PDB file of C-alpha atoms and ligand atoms in Angstrom:
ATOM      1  CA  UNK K  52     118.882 100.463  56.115  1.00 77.00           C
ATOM      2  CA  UNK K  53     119.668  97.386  58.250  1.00 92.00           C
ATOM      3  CA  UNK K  54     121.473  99.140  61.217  1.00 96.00           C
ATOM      4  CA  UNK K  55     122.588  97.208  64.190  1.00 97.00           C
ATOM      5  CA  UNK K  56     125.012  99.984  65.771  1.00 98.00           C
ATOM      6  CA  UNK K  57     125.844 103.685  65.635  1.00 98.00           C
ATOM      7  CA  UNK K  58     129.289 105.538  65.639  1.00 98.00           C
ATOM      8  CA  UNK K  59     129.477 108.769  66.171  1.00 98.00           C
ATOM      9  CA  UNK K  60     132.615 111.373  65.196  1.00 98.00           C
ATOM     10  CA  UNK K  61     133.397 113.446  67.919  1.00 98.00           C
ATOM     11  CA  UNK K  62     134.963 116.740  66.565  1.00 96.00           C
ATOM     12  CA  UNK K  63     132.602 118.710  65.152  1.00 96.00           C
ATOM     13  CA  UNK K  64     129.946 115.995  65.116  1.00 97.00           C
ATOM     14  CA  UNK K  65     128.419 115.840  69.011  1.00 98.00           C
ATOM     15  CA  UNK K  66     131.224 118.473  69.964  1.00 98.00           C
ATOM     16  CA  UNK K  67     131.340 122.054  69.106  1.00 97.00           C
ATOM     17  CA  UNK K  68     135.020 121.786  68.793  1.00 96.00           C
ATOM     18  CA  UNK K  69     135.004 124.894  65.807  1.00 95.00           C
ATOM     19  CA  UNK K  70     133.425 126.619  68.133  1.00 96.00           C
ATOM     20  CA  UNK K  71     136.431 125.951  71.665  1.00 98.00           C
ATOM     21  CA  UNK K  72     138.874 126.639  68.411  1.00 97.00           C
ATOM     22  CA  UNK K  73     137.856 130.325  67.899  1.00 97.00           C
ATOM     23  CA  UNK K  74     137.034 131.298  71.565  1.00 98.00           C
ATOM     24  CA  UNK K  75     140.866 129.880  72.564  1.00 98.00           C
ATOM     25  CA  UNK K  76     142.475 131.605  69.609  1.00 98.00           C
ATOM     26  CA  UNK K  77     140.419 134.753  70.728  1.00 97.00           C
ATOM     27  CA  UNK K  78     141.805 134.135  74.498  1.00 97.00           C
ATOM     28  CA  UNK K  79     145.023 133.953  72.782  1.00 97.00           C
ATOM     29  CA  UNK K  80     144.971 136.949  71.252  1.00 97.00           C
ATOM     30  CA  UNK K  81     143.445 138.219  74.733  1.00 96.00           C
ATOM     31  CA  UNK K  82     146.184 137.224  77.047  1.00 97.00           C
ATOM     32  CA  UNK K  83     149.173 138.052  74.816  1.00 96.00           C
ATOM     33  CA  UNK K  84     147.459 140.999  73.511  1.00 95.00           C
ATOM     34  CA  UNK K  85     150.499 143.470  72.196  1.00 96.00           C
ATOM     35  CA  UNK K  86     151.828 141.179  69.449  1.00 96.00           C
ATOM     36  CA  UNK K  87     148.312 140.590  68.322  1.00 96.00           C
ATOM     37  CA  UNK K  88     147.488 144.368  67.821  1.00 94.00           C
ATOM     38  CA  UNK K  89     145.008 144.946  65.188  1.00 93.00           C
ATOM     39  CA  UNK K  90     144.471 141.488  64.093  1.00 95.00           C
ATOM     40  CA  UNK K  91     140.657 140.040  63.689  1.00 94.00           C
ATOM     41  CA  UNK K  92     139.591 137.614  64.748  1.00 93.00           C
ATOM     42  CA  UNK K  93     138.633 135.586  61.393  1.00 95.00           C
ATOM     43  CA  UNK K  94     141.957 136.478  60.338  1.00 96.00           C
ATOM     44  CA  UNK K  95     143.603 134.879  63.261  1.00 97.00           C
ATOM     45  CA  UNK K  96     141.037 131.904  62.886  1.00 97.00           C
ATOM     46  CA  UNK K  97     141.656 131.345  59.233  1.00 97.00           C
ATOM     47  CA  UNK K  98     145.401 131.516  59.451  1.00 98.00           C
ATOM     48  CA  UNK K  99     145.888 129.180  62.139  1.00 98.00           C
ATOM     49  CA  UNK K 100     143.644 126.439  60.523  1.00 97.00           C
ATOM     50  CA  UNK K 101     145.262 127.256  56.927  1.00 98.00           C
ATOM     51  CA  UNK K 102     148.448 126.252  59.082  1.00 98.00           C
ATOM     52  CA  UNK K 103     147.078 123.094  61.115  1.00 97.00           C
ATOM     53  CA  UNK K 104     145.224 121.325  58.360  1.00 93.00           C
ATOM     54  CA  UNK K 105     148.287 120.172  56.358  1.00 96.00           C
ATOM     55  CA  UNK K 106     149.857 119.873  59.357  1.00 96.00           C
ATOM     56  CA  UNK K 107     147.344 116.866  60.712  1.00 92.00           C
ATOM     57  CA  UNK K 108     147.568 115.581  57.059  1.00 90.00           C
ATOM     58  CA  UNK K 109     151.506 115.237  57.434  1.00 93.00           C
ATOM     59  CA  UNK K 110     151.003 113.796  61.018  1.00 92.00           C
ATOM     60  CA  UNK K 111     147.798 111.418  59.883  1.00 87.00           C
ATOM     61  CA  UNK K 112     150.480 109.738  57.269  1.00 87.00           C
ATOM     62  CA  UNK K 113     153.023 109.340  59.963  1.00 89.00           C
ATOM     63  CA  UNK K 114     155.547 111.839  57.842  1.00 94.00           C
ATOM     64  CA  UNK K 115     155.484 113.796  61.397  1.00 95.00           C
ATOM     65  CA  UNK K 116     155.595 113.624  65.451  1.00 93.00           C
ATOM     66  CA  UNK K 117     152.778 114.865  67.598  1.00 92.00           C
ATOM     67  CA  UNK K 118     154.886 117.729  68.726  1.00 93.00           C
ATOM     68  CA  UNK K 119     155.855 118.521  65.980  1.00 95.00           C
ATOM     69  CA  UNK K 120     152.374 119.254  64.813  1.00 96.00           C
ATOM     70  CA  UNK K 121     151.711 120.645  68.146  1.00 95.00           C
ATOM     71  CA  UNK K 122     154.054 123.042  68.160  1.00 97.00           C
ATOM     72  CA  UNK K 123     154.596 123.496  64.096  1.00 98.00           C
ATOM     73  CA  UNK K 124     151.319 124.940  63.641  1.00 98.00           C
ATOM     74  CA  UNK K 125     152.080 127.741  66.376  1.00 98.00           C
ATOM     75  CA  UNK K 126     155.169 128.675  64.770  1.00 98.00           C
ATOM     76  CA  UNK K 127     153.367 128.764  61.358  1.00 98.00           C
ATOM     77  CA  UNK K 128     150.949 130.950  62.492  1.00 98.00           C
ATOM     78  CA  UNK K 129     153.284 133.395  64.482  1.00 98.00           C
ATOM     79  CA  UNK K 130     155.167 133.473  60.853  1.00 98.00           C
ATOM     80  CA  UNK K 131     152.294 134.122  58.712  1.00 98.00           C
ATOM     81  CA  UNK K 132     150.823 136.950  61.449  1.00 97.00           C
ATOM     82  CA  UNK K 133     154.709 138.406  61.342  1.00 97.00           C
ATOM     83  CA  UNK K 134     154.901 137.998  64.828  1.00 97.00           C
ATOM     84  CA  UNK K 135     158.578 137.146  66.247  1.00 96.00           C
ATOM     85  CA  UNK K 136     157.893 138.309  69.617  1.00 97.00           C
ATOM     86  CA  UNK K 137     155.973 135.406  71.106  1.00 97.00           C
ATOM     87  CA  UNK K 138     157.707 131.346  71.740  1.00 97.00           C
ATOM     88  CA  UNK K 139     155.084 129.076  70.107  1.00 97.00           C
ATOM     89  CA  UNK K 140     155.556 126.486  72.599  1.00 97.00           C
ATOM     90  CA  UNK K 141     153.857 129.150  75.430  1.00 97.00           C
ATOM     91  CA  UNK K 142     150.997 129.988  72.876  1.00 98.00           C
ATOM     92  CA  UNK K 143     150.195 126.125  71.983  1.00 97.00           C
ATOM     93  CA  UNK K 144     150.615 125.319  76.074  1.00 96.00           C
ATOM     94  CA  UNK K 145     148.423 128.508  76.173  1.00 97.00           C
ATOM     95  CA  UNK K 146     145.734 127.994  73.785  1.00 98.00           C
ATOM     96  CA  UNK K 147     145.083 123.788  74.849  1.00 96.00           C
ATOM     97  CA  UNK K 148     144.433 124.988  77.960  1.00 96.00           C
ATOM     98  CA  UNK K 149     142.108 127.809  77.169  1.00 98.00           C
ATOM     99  CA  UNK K 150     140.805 125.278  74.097  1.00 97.00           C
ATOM    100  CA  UNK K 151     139.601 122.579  76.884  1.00 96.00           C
ATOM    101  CA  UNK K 152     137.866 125.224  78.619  1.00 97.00           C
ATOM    102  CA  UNK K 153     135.186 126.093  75.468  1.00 98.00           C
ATOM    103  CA  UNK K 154     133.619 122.559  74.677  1.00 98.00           C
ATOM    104  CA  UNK K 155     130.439 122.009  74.682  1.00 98.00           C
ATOM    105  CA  UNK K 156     128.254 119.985  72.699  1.00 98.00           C
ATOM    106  CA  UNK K 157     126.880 120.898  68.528  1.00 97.00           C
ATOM    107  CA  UNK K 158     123.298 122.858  69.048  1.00 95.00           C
ATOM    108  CA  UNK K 159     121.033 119.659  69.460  1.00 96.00           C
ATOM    109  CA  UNK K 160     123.726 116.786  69.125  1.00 97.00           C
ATOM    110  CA  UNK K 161     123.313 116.185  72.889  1.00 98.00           C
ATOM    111  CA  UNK K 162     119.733 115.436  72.522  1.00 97.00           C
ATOM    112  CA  UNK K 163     119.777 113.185  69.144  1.00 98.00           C
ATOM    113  CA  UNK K 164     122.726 111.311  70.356  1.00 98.00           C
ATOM    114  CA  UNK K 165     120.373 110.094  73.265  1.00 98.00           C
ATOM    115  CA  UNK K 166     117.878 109.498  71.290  1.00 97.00           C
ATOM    116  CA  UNK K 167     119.524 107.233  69.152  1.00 98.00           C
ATOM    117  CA  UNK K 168     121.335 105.439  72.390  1.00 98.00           C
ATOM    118  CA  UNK K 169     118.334 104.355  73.456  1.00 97.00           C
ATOM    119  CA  UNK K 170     117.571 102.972  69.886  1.00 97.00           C
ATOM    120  CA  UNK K 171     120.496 101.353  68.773  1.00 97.00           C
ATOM    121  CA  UNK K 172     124.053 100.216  71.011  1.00 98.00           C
ATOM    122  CA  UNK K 173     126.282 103.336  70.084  1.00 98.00           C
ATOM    123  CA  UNK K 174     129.782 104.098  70.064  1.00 98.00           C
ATOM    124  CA  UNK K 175     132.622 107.216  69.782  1.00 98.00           C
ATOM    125  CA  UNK K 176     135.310 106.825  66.778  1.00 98.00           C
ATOM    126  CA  UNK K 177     137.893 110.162  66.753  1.00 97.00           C
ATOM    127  CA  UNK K 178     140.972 110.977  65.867  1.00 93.00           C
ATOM    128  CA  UNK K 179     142.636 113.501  67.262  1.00 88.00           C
ATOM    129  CA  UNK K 180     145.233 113.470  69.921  1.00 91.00           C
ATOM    130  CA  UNK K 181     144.292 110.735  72.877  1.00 93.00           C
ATOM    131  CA  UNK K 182     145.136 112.969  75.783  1.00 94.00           C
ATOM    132  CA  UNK K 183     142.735 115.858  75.023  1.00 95.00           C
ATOM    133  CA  UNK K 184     139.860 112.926  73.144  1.00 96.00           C
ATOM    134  CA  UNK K 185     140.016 111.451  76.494  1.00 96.00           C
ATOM    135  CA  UNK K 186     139.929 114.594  78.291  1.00 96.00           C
ATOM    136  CA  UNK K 187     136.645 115.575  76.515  1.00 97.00           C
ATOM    137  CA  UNK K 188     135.340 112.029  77.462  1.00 96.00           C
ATOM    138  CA  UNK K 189     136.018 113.079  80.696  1.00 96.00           C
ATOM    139  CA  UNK K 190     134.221 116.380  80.933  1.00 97.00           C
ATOM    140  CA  UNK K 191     130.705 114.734  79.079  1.00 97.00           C
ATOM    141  CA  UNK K 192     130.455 111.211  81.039  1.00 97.00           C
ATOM    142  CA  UNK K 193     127.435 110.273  79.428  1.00 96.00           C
ATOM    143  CA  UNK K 194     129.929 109.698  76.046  1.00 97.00           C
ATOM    144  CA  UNK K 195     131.153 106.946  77.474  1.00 96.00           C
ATOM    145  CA  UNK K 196     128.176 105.894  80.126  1.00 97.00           C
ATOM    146  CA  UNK K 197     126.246 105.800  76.912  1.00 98.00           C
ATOM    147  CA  UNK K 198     128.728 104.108  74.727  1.00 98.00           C
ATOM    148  CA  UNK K 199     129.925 100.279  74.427  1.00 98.00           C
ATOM    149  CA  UNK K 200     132.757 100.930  72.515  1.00 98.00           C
ATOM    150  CA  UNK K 201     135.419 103.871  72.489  1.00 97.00           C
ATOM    151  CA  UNK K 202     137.976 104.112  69.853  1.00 97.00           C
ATOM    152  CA  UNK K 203     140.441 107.051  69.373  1.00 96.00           C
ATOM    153  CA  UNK K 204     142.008 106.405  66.346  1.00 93.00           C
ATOM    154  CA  UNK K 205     146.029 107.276  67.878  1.00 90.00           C
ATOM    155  CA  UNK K 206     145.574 104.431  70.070  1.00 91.00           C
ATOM    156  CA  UNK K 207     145.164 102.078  67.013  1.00 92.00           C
ATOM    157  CA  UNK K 208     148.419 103.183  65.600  1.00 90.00           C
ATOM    158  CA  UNK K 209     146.075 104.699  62.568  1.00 92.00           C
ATOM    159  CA  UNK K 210     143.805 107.494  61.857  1.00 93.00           C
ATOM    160  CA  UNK K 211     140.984 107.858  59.984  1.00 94.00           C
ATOM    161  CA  UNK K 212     140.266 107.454  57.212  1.00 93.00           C
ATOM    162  CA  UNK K 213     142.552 104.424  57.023  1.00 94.00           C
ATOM    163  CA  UNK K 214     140.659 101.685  57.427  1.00 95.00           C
ATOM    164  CA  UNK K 215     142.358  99.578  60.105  1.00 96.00           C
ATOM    165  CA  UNK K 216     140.385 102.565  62.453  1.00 97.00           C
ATOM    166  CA  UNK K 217     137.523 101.499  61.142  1.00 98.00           C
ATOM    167  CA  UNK K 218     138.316  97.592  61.091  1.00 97.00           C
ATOM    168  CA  UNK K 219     139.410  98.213  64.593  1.00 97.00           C
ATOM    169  CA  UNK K 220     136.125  99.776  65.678  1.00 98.00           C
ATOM    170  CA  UNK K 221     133.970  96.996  64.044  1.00 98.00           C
ATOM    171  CA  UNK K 222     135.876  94.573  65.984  1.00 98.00           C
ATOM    172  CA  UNK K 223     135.175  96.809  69.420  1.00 98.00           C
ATOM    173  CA  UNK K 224     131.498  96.546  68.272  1.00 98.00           C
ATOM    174  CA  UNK K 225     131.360  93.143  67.467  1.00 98.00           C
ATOM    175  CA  UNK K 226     129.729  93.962  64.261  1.00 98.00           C
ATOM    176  CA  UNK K 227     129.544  92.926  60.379  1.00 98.00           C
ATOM    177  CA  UNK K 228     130.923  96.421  58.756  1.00 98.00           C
ATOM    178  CA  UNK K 229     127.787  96.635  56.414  1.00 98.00           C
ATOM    179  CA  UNK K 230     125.547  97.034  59.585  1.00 98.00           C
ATOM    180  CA  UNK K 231     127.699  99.812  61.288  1.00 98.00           C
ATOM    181  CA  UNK K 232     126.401 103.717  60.589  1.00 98.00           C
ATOM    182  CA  UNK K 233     129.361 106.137  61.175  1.00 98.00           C
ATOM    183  CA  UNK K 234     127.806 109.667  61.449  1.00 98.00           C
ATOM    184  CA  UNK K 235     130.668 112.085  60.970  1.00 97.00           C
ATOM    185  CA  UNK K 236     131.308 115.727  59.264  1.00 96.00           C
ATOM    186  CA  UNK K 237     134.257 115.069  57.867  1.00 94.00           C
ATOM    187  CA  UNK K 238     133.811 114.115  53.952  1.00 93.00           C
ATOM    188  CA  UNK K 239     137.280 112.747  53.788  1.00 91.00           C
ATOM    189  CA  UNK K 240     137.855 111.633  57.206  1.00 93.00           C
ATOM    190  CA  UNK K 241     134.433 109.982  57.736  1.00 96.00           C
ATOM    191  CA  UNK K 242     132.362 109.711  54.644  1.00 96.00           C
ATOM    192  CA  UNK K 243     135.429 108.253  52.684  1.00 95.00           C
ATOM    193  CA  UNK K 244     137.137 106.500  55.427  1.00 96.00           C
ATOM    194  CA  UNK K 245     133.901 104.562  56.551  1.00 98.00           C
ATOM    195  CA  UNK K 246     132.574 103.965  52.901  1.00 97.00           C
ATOM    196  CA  UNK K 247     136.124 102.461  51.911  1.00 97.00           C
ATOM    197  CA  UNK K 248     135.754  99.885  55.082  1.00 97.00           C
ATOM    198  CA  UNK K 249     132.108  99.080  53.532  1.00 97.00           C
ATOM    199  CA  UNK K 250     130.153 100.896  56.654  1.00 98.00           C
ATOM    200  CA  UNK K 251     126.927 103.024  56.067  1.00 97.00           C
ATOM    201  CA  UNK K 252     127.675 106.502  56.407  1.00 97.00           C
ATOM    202  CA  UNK K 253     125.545 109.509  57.768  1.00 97.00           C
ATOM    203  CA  UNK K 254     127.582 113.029  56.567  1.00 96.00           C
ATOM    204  CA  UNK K 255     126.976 116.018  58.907  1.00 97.00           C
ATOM    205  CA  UNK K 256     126.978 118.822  56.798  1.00 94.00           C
ATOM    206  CA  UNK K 257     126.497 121.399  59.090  1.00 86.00           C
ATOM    207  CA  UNK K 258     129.827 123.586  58.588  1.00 70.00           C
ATOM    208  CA  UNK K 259     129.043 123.726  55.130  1.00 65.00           C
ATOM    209  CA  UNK K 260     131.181 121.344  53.026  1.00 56.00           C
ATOM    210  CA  UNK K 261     128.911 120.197  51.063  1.00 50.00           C
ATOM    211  CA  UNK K 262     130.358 121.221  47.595  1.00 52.00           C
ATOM    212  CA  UNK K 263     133.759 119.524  47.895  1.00 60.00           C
ATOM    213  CA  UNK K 264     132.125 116.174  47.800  1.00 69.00           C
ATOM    214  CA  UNK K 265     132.301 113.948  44.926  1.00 77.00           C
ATOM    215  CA  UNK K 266     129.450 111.574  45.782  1.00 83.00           C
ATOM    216  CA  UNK K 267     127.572 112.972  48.867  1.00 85.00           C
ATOM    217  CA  UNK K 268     125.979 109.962  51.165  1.00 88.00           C
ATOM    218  CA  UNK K 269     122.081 109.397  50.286  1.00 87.00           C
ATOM    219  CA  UNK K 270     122.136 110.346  54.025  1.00 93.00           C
ATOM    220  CA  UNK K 271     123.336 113.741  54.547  1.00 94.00           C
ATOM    221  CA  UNK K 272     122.420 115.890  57.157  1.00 95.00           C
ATOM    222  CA  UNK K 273     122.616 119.368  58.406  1.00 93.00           C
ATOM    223  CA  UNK K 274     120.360 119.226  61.553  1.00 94.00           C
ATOM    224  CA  UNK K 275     120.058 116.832  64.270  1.00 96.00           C
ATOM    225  CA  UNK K 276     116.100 116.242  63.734  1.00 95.00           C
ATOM    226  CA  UNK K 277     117.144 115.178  59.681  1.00 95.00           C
ATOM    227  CA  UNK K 278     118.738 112.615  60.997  1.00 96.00           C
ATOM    228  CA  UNK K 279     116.207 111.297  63.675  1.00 96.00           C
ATOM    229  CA  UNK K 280     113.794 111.871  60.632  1.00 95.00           C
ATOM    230  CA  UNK K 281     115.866 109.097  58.851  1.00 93.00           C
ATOM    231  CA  UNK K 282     116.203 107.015  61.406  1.00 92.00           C
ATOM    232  CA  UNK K 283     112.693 106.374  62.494  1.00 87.00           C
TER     233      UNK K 283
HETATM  234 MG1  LIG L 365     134.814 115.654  62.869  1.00 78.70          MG
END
């Protein structure tokens, strides 16, 4: 592997954001307690991404507005959780704030991601929505006081995994494609997207996807230390 620079995926890659998901959804639940009565937590969990993921899909291929997804996947849930009682625009206003308040960084990402910054120029590619992406830049400096190049895919006019994000981010790294190695958790998103724009690709299998991929990366990895491992 001839590597000359590192991306890294954000969501679920360096940051825990599963993790700020469930604890906001639990505050949620906490703060507007009555209407939640005697739902669990994984149910609450489960529902709400069963109700976001198609969601992003619709908004990734442009067939939707940001506030619409926003919003749309609060009303979804209240609908599926048969709860009429609650405006979805106060629970999404709700749970984005309480959401900011529960990142912090995937057991041992911190760590590795320094280790390979001081081996190889890095860089952040996400998608997500720019104001909270920056936001998160924001609360851990060193993303971007380690980084040369920062790309959040809604500020391309794209998102991964089309491949003008990933053109786009080769450009900002002023590197050939074939010596770029995206390490993401995404199969679809990352593994797919940065394959298709002829980048190496390290897949982060820590949340256990493993079995929907058709042709997993020779580098897939479900701890930090696999990777550094690899990369020595
Ligand atoms: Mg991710």
């Amino acid at each position: 592997m001839d590597i000359r620079f590192v991306y890294f995926d954000l969501d679920d890659t360096l940051l825990d954001h599963r993790h700020a998901e469930r604890a906001a959804l639990l505050d949620v639940r906490t703060t507007f307690a009555e209407p939640f009565a005697g739902l669990d937590d994984t149910t609450i969990h489960e529902t709400y991404r069963a109700c976001s993921m198609p969601l992003w899909r619709q908004y990734a291929a442009g067939a939707i507005e940001k506030t619409d997804l926003k919003r749309g996947r609060f009303e979804q849930l209240l609908a599926e959780l048969d709860i009429d009682t609650l405006d979805a625009q106060t629970v999404s206003d709700h749970y984005l704030r309480r959401y900011a308040s529960h990142w912090r960084f995937v057991e041992g990402a911190r760590r590795a991601f320094l280790h390979v910054a001081d081996r190889f120029p890095v860089g952040v590619l996400t998608n997500g929505f720019a104001e909270i992406q920056t936001q998160k830049l924001d609360q851990f400096p060193m993303l971007r006081d380690r980084t040369e190049a920062v790309v959040i895919s809604e500020e391309t006019g794209y998102m991964k995994p089309h491949p003008q994000v990933f053109n786009h981010a080769a450009d900002a790294a002023d590197t050939p494609p074939d010596r770029i190695l995206y390490v993401g958790d995404s199969y679809h998103s990352d593994v797919q997207g940065g394959r298709a724009a002829g980048w190496q690709v390290a897949w982060f299998t820590r949340n256990g996807h493993g079995g929907a991929a058709e042709e997993a990366p020779r580098l897939t990895f479900d701890t930090w230390d696999m990777l550094l491992d690899r990369l020595r």
